[in-house]
Amino acid sequence: MKHVTSSPCFPQSNGMVERSIETLKGILFKVHQSQGDPNLALIEYNNTPKQNLPSPAEMLMGRVLRSLTPVKNILLKPKFPTTKTLQMLKQQQREQKGKYDKKSSSLKPLNVNQKVYVQMAHRNWSPAIVIEEHQTPRSYIVQLENGSEIRRNRVHIRPDNGIANDNL
């Protein structure tokens, strides 16, 4: 298993995880307000089917977990995901990729020692130089004028075309 981190200041590249975290925070906040048991809330969340697929608990353990929601005993017996379930999951992934690819366009790669502008916080652009391409997808290590090196996604880097960039 290889851990690949997303680029700083670019949570869009990790959208599904960001959405899951937001959902779990909402669940835990509601449980805390009602002084309920967070473990029961998480079991219910994992028992909930998502997007025409079995629930995460079903896919992992092969059965519905016992919870406060009434469930037939037959559903508590192990039944691991079939190839049909895995095919449905792959089909959903292909559809999502197709929808994303319709609107996206790839940016030209940058060269080492190329002069660029890097977007800092909230639309502030600073001149920099590309030091190297990072091993993570579409990320570069750039050196700012003050000598500090930062990692940014290609979306936050614009090549310096030698034209006055006052409107950046």
Tab-separated table of C-alpha atoms in Angstrom, residues 6-122:
chain	number	residue	atom	x	y	z
A	6	SER	CA	-2.945	15.512	-1.864
A	7	SER	CA	-1.441	18.875	-2.718
A	8	PRO	CA	-1.561	21.599	-0.063
A	9	CYS	CA	-4.407	24.104	-0.501
A	10	PHE	CA	-6.123	21.777	-3.007
A	11	PRO	CA	-8.714	19.648	-1.174
A	12	GLN	CA	-10.600	19.107	-4.452
A	13	SER	CA	-8.124	16.365	-5.324
A	14	ASN	CA	-9.373	14.378	-2.350
A	15	GLY	CA	-13.079	15.215	-2.646
A	16	MET	CA	-14.621	11.912	-1.606
A	17	VAL	CA	-12.590	11.785	1.605
A	18	GLU	CA	-13.364	15.445	2.364
A	19	ARG	CA	-17.103	14.750	1.932
A	20	SER	CA	-16.945	11.656	4.152
A	21	ILE	CA	-15.158	13.585	6.889
A	22	GLU	CA	-17.777	16.340	6.731
A	23	THR	CA	-20.582	13.762	7.006
A	24	LEU	CA	-18.946	12.025	9.980
A	25	LYS	CA	-18.352	15.342	11.750
A	26	GLY	CA	-22.040	16.173	11.291
A	27	ILE	CA	-23.082	12.795	12.703
A	28	LEU	CA	-20.777	13.108	15.709
A	29	PHE	CA	-21.932	16.694	16.344
A	30	LYS	CA	-25.594	15.580	16.409
A	31	VAL	CA	-24.757	12.637	18.682
A	32	HIS	CA	-22.901	14.966	21.046
A	33	GLN	CA	-25.876	17.368	21.143
A	34	SER	CA	-28.316	14.565	21.937
A	35	GLN	CA	-25.856	12.905	24.368
A	36	GLY	CA	-26.136	9.621	22.452
A	37	ASP	CA	-23.618	6.845	21.888
A	38	PRO	CA	-21.200	7.713	19.050
A	39	ASN	CA	-20.463	4.010	18.410
A	40	LEU	CA	-24.121	3.296	17.636
A	41	ALA	CA	-24.234	6.280	15.288
A	42	LEU	CA	-21.150	5.043	13.423
A	43	ILE	CA	-22.608	1.526	13.145
A	44	GLU	CA	-25.796	3.000	11.654
A	45	TYR	CA	-23.739	5.062	9.220
A	46	ASN	CA	-21.757	1.993	8.127
A	47	ASN	CA	-24.973	-0.051	7.789
A	48	THR	CA	-26.498	2.481	5.384
A	49	PRO	CA	-26.300	1.488	1.693
A	50	LYS	CA	-24.815	4.152	-0.550
A	51	GLN	CA	-25.527	4.793	-4.258
A	52	ASN	CA	-27.162	1.474	-5.204
A	53	LEU	CA	-24.356	-0.483	-3.549
A	54	PRO	CA	-24.326	-2.550	-0.376
A	55	SER	CA	-23.386	-0.717	2.807
A	56	PRO	CA	-19.692	-0.374	3.707
A	57	ALA	CA	-20.176	-2.871	6.559
A	58	GLU	CA	-21.759	-5.373	4.161
A	59	MET	CA	-18.915	-5.060	1.683
A	60	LEU	CA	-16.289	-5.433	4.421
A	61	MET	CA	-17.864	-8.089	6.647
A	62	GLY	CA	-20.264	-9.735	4.229
A	63	ARG	CA	-23.323	-9.061	6.380
A	64	VAL	CA	-25.406	-6.313	7.964
A	65	LEU	CA	-24.165	-5.404	11.440
A	66	ARG	CA	-26.567	-5.732	14.355
A	67	SER	CA	-27.828	-2.322	15.439
A	68	LEU	CA	-30.876	-0.640	16.947
A	69	THR	CA	-32.667	-0.755	13.593
A	70	PRO	CA	-34.702	-3.980	13.304
A	71	VAL	CA	-33.146	-6.393	10.798
A	72	LYS	CA	-34.225	-9.851	9.645
A	73	ASN	CA	-31.961	-12.605	10.979
A	74	ILE	CA	-31.287	-13.850	7.448
A	75	LEU	CA	-29.494	-10.566	6.688
A	76	LEU	CA	-27.123	-11.067	9.627
A	77	LYS	CA	-25.623	-14.188	8.006
A	78	PRO	CA	-22.420	-13.639	5.995
A	79	LYS	CA	-22.824	-13.058	2.255
A	80	PHE	CA	-19.730	-11.492	0.719
A	81	PRO	CA	-19.918	-9.022	-2.158
A	82	THR	CA	-20.385	-10.636	-5.509
A	83	THR	CA	-18.625	-9.801	-8.725
A	84	LYS	CA	-21.822	-7.975	-9.713
A	85	THR	CA	-21.343	-5.550	-6.799
A	86	LEU	CA	-17.728	-4.949	-7.756
A	87	GLN	CA	-18.742	-4.402	-11.397
A	88	MET	CA	-21.357	-1.844	-10.300
A	89	LEU	CA	-18.712	-0.014	-8.260
A	90	LYS	CA	-16.276	0.043	-11.207
A	91	GLN	CA	-19.075	1.267	-13.518
A	92	GLN	CA	-19.864	4.150	-11.145
A	93	GLN	CA	-16.183	5.069	-11.048
A	94	ARG	CA	-16.005	5.070	-14.873
A	95	GLU	CA	-19.115	7.281	-15.080
A	96	GLN	CA	-17.695	9.753	-12.552
A	97	LYS	CA	-14.392	9.869	-14.431
A	98	GLY	CA	-16.216	10.449	-17.724
A	99	LYS	CA	-18.218	13.352	-16.276
A	100	TYR	CA	-15.079	14.922	-14.817
A	101	ASP	CA	-13.061	14.472	-18.012
A	102	LYS	CA	-15.730	16.277	-20.096
A	103	LYS	CA	-15.036	19.588	-18.352
A	104	SER	CA	-11.370	19.206	-17.452
A	105	SER	CA	-8.351	20.121	-19.506
A	106	SER	CA	-4.757	19.261	-18.756
A	107	LEU	CA	-2.242	22.005	-18.059
A	108	LYS	CA	1.156	22.035	-19.743
A	109	PRO	CA	3.967	20.591	-17.613
A	110	LEU	CA	6.519	22.997	-16.148
A	111	ASN	CA	10.299	22.812	-16.541
A	112	VAL	CA	12.926	22.942	-13.802
A	113	ASN	CA	14.248	26.525	-13.252
A	114	GLN	CA	11.236	27.978	-15.075
A	115	LYS	CA	10.028	31.334	-13.745
A	116	VAL	CA	6.445	31.144	-12.526
A	117	TYR	CA	3.876	32.850	-10.336
A	118	VAL	CA	2.482	30.885	-7.392
A	119	GLN	CA	-0.902	31.551	-5.851
A	120	MET	CA	-0.544	32.045	-2.145
A	121	ALA	CA	-3.494	32.825	0.130
A	122	HIS	CA	-6.627	34.294	-1.423
